[in-house]
CSV table of N, CA, C and O in Angstrom, one decimal:
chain,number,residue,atom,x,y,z
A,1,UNK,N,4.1,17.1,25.0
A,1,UNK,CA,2.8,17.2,24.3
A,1,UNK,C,3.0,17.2,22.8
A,1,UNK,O,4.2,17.3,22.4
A,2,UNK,N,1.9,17.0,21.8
A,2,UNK,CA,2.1,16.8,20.6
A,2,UNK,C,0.7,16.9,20.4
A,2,UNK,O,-0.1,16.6,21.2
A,3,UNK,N,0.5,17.6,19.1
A,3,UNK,CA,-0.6,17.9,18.6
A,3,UNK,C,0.0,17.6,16.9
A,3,UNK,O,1.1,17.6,16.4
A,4,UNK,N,-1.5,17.5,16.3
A,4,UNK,CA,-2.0,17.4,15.1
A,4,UNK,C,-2.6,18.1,14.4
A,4,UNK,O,-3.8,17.8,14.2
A,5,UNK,N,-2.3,19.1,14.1
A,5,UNK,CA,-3.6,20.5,13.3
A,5,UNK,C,-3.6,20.4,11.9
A,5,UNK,O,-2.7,20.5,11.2
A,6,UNK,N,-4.8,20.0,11.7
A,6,UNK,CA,-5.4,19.5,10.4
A,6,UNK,C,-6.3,21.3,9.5
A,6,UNK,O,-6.9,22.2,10.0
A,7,UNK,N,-6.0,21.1,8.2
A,7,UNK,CA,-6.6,22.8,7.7
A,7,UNK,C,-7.0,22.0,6.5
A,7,UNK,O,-6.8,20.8,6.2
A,8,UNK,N,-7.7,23.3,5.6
A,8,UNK,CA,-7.9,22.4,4.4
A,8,UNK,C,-9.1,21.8,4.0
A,8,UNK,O,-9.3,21.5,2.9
A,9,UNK,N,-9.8,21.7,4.8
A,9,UNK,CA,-11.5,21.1,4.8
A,9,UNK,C,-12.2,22.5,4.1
A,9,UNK,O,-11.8,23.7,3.9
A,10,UNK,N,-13.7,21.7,3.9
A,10,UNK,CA,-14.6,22.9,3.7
A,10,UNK,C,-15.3,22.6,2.5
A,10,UNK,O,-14.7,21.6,1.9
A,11,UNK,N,-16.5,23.1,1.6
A,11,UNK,CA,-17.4,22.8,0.9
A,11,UNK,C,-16.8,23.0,-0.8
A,11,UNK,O,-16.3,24.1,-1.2
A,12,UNK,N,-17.1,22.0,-1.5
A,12,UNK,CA,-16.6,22.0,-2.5
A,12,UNK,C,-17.7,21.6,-3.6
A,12,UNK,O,-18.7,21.0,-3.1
A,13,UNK,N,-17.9,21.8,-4.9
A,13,UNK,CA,-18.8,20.8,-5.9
A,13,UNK,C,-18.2,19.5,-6.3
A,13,UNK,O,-17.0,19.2,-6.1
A,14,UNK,N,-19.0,18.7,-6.8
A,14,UNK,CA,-18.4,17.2,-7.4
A,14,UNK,C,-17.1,18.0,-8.9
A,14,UNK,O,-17.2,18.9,-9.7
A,15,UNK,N,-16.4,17.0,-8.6
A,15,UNK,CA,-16.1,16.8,-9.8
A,15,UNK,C,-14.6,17.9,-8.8
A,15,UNK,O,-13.4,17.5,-9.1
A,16,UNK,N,-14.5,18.8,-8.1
A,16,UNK,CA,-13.7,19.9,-7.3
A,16,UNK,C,-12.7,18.9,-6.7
A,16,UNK,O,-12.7,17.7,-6.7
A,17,UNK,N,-11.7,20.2,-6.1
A,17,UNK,CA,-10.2,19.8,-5.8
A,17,UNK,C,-10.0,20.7,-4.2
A,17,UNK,O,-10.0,21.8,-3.8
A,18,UNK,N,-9.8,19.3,-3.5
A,18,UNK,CA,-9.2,20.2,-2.2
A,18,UNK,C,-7.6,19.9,-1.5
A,18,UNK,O,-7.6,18.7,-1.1
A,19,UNK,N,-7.1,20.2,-1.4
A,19,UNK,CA,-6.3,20.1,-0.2
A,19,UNK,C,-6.2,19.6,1.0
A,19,UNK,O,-6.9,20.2,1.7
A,20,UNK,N,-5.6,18.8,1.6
A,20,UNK,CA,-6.0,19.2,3.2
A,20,UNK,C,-4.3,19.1,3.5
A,20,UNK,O,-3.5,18.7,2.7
A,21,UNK,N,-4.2,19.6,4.9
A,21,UNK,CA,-2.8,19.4,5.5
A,21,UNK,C,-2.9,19.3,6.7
A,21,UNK,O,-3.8,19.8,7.5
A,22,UNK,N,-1.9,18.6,7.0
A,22,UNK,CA,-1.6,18.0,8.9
A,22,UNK,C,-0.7,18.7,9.3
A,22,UNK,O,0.1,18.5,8.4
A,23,UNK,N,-0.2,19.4,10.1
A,23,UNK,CA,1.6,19.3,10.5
A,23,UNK,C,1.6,18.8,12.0
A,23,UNK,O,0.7,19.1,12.7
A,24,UNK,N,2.3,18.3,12.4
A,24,UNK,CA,2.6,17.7,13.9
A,24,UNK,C,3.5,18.3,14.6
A,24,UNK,O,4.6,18.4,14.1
A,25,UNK,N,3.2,18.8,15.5
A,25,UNK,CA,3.8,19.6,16.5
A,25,UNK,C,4.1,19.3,17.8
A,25,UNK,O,3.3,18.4,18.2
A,26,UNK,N,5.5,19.9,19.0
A,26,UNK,CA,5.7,19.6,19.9
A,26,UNK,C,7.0,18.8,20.0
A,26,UNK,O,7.9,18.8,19.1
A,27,UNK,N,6.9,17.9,21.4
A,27,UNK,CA,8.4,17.6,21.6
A,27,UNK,C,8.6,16.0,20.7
A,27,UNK,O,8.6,14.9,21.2
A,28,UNK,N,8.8,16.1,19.8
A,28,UNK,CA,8.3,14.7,18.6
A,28,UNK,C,10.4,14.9,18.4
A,28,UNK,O,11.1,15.9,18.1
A,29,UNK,N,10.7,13.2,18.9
A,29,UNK,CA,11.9,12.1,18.3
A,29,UNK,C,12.1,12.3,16.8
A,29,UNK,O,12.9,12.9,16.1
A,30,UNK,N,10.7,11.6,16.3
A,30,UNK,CA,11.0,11.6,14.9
A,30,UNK,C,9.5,11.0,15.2
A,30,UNK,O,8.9,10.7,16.2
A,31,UNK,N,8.8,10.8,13.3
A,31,UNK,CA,7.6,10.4,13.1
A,31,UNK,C,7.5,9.2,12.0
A,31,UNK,O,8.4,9.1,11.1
A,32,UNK,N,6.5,8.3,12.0
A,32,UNK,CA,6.4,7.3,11.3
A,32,UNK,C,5.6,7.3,10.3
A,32,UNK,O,5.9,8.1,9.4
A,33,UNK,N,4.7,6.5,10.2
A,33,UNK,CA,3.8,6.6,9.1
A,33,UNK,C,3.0,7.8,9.8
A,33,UNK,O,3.0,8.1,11.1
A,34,UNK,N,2.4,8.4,8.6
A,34,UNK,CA,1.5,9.2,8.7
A,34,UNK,C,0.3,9.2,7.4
A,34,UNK,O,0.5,9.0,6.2
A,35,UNK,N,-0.9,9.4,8.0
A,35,UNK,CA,-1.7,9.3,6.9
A,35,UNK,C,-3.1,10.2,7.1
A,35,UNK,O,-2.9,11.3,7.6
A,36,UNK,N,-4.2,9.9,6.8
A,36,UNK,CA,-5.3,10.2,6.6
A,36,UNK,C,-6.1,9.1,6.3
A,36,UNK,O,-6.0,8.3,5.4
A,37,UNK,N,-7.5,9.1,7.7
A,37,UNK,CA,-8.7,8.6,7.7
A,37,UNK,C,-9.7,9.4,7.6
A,37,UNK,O,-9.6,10.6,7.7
A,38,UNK,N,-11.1,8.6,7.1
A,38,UNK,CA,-12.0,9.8,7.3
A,38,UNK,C,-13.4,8.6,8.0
A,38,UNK,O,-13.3,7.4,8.3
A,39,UNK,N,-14.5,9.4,8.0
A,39,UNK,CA,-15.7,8.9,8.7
A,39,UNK,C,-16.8,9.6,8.4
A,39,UNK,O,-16.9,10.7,9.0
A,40,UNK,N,-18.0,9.1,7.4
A,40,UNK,CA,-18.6,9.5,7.3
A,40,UNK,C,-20.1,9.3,8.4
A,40,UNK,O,-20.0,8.6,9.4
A,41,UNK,N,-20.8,9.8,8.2
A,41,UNK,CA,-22.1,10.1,9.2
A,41,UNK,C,-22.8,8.4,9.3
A,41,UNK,O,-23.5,7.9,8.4
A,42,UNK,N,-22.3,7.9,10.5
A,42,UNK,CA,-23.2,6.8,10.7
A,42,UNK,C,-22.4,5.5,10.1
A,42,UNK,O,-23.0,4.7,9.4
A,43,UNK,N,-21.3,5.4,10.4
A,43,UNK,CA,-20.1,4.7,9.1
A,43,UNK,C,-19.1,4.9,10.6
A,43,UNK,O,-19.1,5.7,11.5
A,44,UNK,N,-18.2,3.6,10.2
A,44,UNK,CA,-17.0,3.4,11.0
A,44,UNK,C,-15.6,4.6,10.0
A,44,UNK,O,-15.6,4.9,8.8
A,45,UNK,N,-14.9,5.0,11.0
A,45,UNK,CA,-13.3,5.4,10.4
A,45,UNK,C,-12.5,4.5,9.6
A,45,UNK,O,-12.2,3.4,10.1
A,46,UNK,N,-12.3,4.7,8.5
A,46,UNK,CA,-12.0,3.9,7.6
A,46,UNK,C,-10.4,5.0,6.9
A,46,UNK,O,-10.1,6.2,6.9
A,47,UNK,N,-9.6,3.6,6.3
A,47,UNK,CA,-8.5,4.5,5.7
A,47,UNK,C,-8.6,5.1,4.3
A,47,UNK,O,-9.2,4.8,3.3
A,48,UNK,N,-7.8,6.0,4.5
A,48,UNK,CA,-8.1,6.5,3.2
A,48,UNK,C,-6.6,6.7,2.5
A,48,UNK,O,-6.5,6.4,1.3
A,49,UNK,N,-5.5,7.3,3.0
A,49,UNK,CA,-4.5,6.7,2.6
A,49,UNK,C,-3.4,7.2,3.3
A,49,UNK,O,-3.5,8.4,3.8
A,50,UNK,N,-2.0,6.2,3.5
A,50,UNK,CA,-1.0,6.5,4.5
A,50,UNK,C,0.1,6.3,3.6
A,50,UNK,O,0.1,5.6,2.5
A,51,UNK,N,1.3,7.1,4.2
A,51,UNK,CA,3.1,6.8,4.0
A,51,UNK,C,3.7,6.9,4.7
A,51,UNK,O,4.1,8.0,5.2
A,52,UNK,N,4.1,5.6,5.1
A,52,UNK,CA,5.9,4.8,5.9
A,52,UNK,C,6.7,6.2,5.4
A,52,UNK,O,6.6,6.8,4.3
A,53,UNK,N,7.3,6.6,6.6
A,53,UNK,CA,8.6,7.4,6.1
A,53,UNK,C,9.7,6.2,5.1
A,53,UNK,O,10.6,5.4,5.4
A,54,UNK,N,9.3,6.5,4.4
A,54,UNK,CA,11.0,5.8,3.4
A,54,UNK,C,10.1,4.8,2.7
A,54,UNK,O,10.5,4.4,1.6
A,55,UNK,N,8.8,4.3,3.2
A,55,UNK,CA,7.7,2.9,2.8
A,55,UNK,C,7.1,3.1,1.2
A,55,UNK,O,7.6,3.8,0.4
A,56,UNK,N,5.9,2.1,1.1
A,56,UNK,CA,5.0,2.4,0.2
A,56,UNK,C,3.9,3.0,0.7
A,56,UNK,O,3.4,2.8,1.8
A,57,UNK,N,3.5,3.8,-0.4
A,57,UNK,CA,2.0,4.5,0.2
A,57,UNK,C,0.8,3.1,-0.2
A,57,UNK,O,0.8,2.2,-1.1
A,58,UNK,N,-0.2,3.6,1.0
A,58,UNK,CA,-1.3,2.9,0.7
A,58,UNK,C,-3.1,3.2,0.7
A,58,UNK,O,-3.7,3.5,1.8
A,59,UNK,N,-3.6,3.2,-0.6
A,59,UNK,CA,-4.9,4.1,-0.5
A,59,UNK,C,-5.5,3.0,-0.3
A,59,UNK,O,-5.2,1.9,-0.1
A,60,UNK,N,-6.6,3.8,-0.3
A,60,UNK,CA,-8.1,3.0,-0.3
A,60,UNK,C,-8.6,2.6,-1.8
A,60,UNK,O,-8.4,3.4,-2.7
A,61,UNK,N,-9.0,1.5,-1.9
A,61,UNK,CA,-9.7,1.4,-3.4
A,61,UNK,C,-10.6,2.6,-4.2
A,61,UNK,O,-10.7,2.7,-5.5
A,62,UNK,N,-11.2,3.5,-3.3
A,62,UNK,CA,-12.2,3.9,-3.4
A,62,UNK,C,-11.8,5.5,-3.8
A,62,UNK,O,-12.6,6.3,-4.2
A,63,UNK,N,-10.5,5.8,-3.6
A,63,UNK,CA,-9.5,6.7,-4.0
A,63,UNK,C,-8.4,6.8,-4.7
A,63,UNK,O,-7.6,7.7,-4.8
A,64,UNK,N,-8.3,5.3,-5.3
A,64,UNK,CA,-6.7,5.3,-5.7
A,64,UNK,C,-7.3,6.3,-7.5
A,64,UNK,O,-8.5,6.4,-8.0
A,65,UNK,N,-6.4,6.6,-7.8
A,65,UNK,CA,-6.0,7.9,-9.1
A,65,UNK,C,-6.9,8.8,-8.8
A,65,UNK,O,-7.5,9.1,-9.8
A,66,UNK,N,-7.2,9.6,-7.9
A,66,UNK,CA,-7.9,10.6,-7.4
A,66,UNK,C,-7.5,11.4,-6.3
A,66,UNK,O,-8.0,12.6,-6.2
A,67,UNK,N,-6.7,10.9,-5.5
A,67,UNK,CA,-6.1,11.2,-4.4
A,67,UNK,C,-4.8,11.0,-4.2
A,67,UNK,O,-4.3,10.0,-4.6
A,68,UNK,N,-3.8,12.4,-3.4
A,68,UNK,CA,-2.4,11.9,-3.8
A,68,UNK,C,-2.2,12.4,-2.0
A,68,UNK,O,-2.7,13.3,-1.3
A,69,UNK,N,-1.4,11.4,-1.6
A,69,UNK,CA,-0.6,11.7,-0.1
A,69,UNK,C,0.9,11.9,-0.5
A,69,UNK,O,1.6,11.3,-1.4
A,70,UNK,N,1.3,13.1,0.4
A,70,UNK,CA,2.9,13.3,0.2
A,70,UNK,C,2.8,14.2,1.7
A,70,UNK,O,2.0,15.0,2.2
A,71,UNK,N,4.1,13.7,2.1
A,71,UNK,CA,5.0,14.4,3.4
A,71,UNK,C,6.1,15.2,3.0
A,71,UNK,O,6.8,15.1,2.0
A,72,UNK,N,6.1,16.0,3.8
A,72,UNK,CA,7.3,17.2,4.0
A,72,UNK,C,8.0,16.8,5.1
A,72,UNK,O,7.6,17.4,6.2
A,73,UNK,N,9.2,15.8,5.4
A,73,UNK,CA,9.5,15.3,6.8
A,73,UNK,C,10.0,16.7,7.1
A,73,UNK,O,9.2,17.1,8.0
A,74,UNK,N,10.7,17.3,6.9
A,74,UNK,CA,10.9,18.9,7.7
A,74,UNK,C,10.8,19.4,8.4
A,74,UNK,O,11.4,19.8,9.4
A,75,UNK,N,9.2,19.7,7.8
A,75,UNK,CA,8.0,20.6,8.3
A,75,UNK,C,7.1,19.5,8.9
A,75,UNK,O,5.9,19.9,9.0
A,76,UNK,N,7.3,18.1,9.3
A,76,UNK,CA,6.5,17.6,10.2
A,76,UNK,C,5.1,17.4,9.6
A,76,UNK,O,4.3,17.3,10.5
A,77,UNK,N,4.6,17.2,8.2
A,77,UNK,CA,3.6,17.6,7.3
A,77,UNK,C,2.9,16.8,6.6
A,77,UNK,O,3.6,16.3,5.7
A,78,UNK,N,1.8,16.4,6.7
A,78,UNK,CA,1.1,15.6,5.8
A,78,UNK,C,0.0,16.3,4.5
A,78,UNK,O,-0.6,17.3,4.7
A,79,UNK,N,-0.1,15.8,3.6
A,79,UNK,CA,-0.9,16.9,2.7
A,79,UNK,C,-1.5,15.2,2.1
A,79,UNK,O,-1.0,14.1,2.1
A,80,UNK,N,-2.9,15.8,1.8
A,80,UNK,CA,-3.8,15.1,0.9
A,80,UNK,C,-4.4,15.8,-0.3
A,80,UNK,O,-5.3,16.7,-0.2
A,81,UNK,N,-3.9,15.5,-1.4
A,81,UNK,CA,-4.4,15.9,-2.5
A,81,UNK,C,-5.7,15.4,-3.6
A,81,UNK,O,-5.4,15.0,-4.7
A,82,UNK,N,-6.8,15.6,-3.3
A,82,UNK,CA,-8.3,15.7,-3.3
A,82,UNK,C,-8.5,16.0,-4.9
A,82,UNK,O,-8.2,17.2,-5.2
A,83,UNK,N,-8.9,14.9,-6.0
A,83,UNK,CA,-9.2,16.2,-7.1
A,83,UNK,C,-10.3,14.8,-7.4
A,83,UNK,O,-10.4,13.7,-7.1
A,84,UNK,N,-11.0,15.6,-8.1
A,84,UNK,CA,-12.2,14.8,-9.4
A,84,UNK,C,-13.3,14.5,-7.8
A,84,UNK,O,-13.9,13.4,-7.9
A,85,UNK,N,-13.5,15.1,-7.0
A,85,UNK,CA,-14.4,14.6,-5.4
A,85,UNK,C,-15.7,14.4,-6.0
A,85,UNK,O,-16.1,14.8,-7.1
A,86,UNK,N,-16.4,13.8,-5.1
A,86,UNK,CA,-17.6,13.2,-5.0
A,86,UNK,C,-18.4,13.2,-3.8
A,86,UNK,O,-18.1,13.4,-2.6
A,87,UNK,N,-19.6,12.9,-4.3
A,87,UNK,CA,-20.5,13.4,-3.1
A,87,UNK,C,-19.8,12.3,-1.8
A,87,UNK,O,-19.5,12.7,-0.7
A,88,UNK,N,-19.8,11.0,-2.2
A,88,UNK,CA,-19.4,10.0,-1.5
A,88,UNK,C,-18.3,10.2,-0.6
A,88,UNK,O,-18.3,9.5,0.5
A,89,UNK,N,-17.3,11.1,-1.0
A,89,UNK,CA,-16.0,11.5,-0.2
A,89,UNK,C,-16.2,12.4,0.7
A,89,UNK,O,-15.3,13.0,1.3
A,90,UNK,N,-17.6,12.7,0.7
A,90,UNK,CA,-18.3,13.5,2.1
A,90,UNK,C,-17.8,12.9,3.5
A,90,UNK,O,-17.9,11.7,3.8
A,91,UNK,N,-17.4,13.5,4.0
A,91,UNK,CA,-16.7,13.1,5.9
A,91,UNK,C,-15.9,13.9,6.4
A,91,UNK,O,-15.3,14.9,6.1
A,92,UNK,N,-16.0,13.2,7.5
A,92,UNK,CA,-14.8,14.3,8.5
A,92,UNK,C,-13.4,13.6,8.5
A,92,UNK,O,-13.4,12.7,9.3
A,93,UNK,N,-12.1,13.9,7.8
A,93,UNK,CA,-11.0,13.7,7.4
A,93,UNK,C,-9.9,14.1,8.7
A,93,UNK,O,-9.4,15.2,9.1
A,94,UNK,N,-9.6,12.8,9.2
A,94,UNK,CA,-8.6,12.5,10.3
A,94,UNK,C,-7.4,12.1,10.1
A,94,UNK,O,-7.0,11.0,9.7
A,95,UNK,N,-6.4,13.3,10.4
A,95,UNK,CA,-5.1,13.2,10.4
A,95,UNK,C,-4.3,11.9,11.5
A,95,UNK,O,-4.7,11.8,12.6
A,96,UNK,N,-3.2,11.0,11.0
A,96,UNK,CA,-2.7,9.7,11.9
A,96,UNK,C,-1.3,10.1,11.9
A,96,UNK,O,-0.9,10.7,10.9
A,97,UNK,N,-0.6,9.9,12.7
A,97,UNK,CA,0.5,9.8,12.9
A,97,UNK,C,1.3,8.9,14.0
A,97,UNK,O,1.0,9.1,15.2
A,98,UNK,N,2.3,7.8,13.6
A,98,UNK,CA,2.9,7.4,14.6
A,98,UNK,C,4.3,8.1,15.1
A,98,UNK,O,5.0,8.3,14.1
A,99,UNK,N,4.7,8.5,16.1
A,99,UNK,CA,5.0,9.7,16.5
A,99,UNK,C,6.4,9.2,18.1
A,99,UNK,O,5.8,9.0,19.2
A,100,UNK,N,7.4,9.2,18.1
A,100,UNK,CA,8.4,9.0,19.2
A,100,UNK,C,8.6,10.5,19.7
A,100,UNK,O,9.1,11.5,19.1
A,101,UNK,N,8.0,10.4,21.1
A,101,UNK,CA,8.5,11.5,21.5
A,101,UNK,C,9.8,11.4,22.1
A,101,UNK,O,10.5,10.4,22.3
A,102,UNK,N,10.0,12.9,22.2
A,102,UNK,CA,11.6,13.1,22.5
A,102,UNK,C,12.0,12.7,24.0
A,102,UNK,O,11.5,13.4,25.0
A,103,UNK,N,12.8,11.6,24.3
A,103,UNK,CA,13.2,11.4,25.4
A,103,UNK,C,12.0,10.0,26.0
A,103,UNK,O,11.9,9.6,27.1
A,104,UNK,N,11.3,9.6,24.8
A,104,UNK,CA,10.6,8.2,25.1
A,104,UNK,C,11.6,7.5,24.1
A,104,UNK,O,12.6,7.9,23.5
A,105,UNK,N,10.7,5.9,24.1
A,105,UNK,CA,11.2,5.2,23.7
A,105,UNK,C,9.9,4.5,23.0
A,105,UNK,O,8.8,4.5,23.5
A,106,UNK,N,10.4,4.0,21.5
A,106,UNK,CA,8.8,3.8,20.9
A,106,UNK,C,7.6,4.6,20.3
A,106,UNK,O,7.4,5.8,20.7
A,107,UNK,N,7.0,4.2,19.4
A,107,UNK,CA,6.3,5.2,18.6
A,107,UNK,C,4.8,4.9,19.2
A,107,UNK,O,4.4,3.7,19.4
A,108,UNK,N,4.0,6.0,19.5
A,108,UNK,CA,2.6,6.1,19.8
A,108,UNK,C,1.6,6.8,18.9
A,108,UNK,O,2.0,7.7,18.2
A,109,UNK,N,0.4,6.5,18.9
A,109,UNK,CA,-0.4,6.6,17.8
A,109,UNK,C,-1.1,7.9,18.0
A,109,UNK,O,-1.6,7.9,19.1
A,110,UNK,N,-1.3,9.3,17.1
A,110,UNK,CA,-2.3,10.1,17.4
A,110,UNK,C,-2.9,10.9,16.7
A,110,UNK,O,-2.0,11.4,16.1
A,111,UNK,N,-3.8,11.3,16.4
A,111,UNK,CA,-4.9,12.0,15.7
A,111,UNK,C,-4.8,13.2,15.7
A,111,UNK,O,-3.8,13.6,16.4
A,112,UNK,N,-5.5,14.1,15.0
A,112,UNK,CA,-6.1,15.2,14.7
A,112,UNK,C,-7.6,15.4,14.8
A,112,UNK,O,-8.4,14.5,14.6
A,113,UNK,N,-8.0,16.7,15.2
A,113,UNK,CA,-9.3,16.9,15.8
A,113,UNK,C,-10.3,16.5,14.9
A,113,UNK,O,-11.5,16.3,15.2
A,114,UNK,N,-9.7,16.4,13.4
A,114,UNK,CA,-10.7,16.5,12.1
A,114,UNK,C,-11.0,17.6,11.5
A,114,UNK,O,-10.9,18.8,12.0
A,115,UNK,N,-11.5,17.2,10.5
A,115,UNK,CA,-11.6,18.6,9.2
A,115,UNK,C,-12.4,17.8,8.5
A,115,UNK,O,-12.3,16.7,8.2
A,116,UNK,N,-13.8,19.2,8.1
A,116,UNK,CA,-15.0,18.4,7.4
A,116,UNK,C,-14.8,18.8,5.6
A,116,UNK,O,-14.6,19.8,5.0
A,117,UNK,N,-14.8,17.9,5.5
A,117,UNK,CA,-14.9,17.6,3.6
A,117,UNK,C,-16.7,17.3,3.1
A,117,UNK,O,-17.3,16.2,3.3
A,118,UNK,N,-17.1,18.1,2.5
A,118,UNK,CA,-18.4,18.0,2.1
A,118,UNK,C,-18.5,18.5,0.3
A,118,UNK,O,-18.2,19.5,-0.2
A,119,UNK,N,-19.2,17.4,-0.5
A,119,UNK,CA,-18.9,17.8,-1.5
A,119,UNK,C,-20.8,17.1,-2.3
A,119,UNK,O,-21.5,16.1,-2.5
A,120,UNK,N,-20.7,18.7,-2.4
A,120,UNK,CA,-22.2,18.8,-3.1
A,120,UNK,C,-22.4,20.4,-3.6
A,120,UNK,O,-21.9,21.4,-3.3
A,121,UNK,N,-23.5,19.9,-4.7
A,121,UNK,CA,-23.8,21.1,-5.6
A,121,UNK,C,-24.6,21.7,-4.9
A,121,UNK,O,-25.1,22.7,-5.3
């Protein structure tokens, strides 16, 4: 089994700074890219930004110098760093990870339940 627990969400004003973090848990080989999607109300899951272990990161237009992704391979950890937000970056924020479990062969794709990001005065 493997899970994804995502923390970190919650109501903020514009212009505010949040956090979020992933860590991936269970019987996990090793892990791949990991990133962060989100989905707002009525709106497809869209990316928002990922990092290749060892790769380049890659945002969304719509976040680049506003948002920072960094892993802790260690601790199994994804962190999204949220500053200058906007009403617009309203959604529910989905943790990704490509993920080899231990004693498979091959990396498989998996989520986090979500964490709501809501940003208004």
């Amino acid at each position: 089994q493997v899970q994804l627990v995502e923390s970190g969400g919650g109501l903020v004003q514009p212009g505010g700074s949040l956090r979020l973090s992933c860590a991936a848990s269970g019987s996990i080989f090793s892990t791949d890219t990991m990133g962060w999607y989100r989905q707002a109300p009525e709106k497809q899951r869209g990316l928002v930004a990922t990092m290749p272990n060892g790769g380049t990161t890659t945002y969304a237009d719509s976040v680049k110098d506003r948002f920072t992704i960094s892993r802790d391979n260690a601790k199994m950890t994804v962190y999204l760093q949220m500053n200058s937000l906007k009403p617009e970056d309203t959604a529910v924020y989905f943790c990704h990870a490509k993920i080899r479990r231990a004693h498979y062969t091959g990396y498989a794709n998996y989520w986090g339940q979500g964490t709501q990001v809501t940003v208004s005065s």
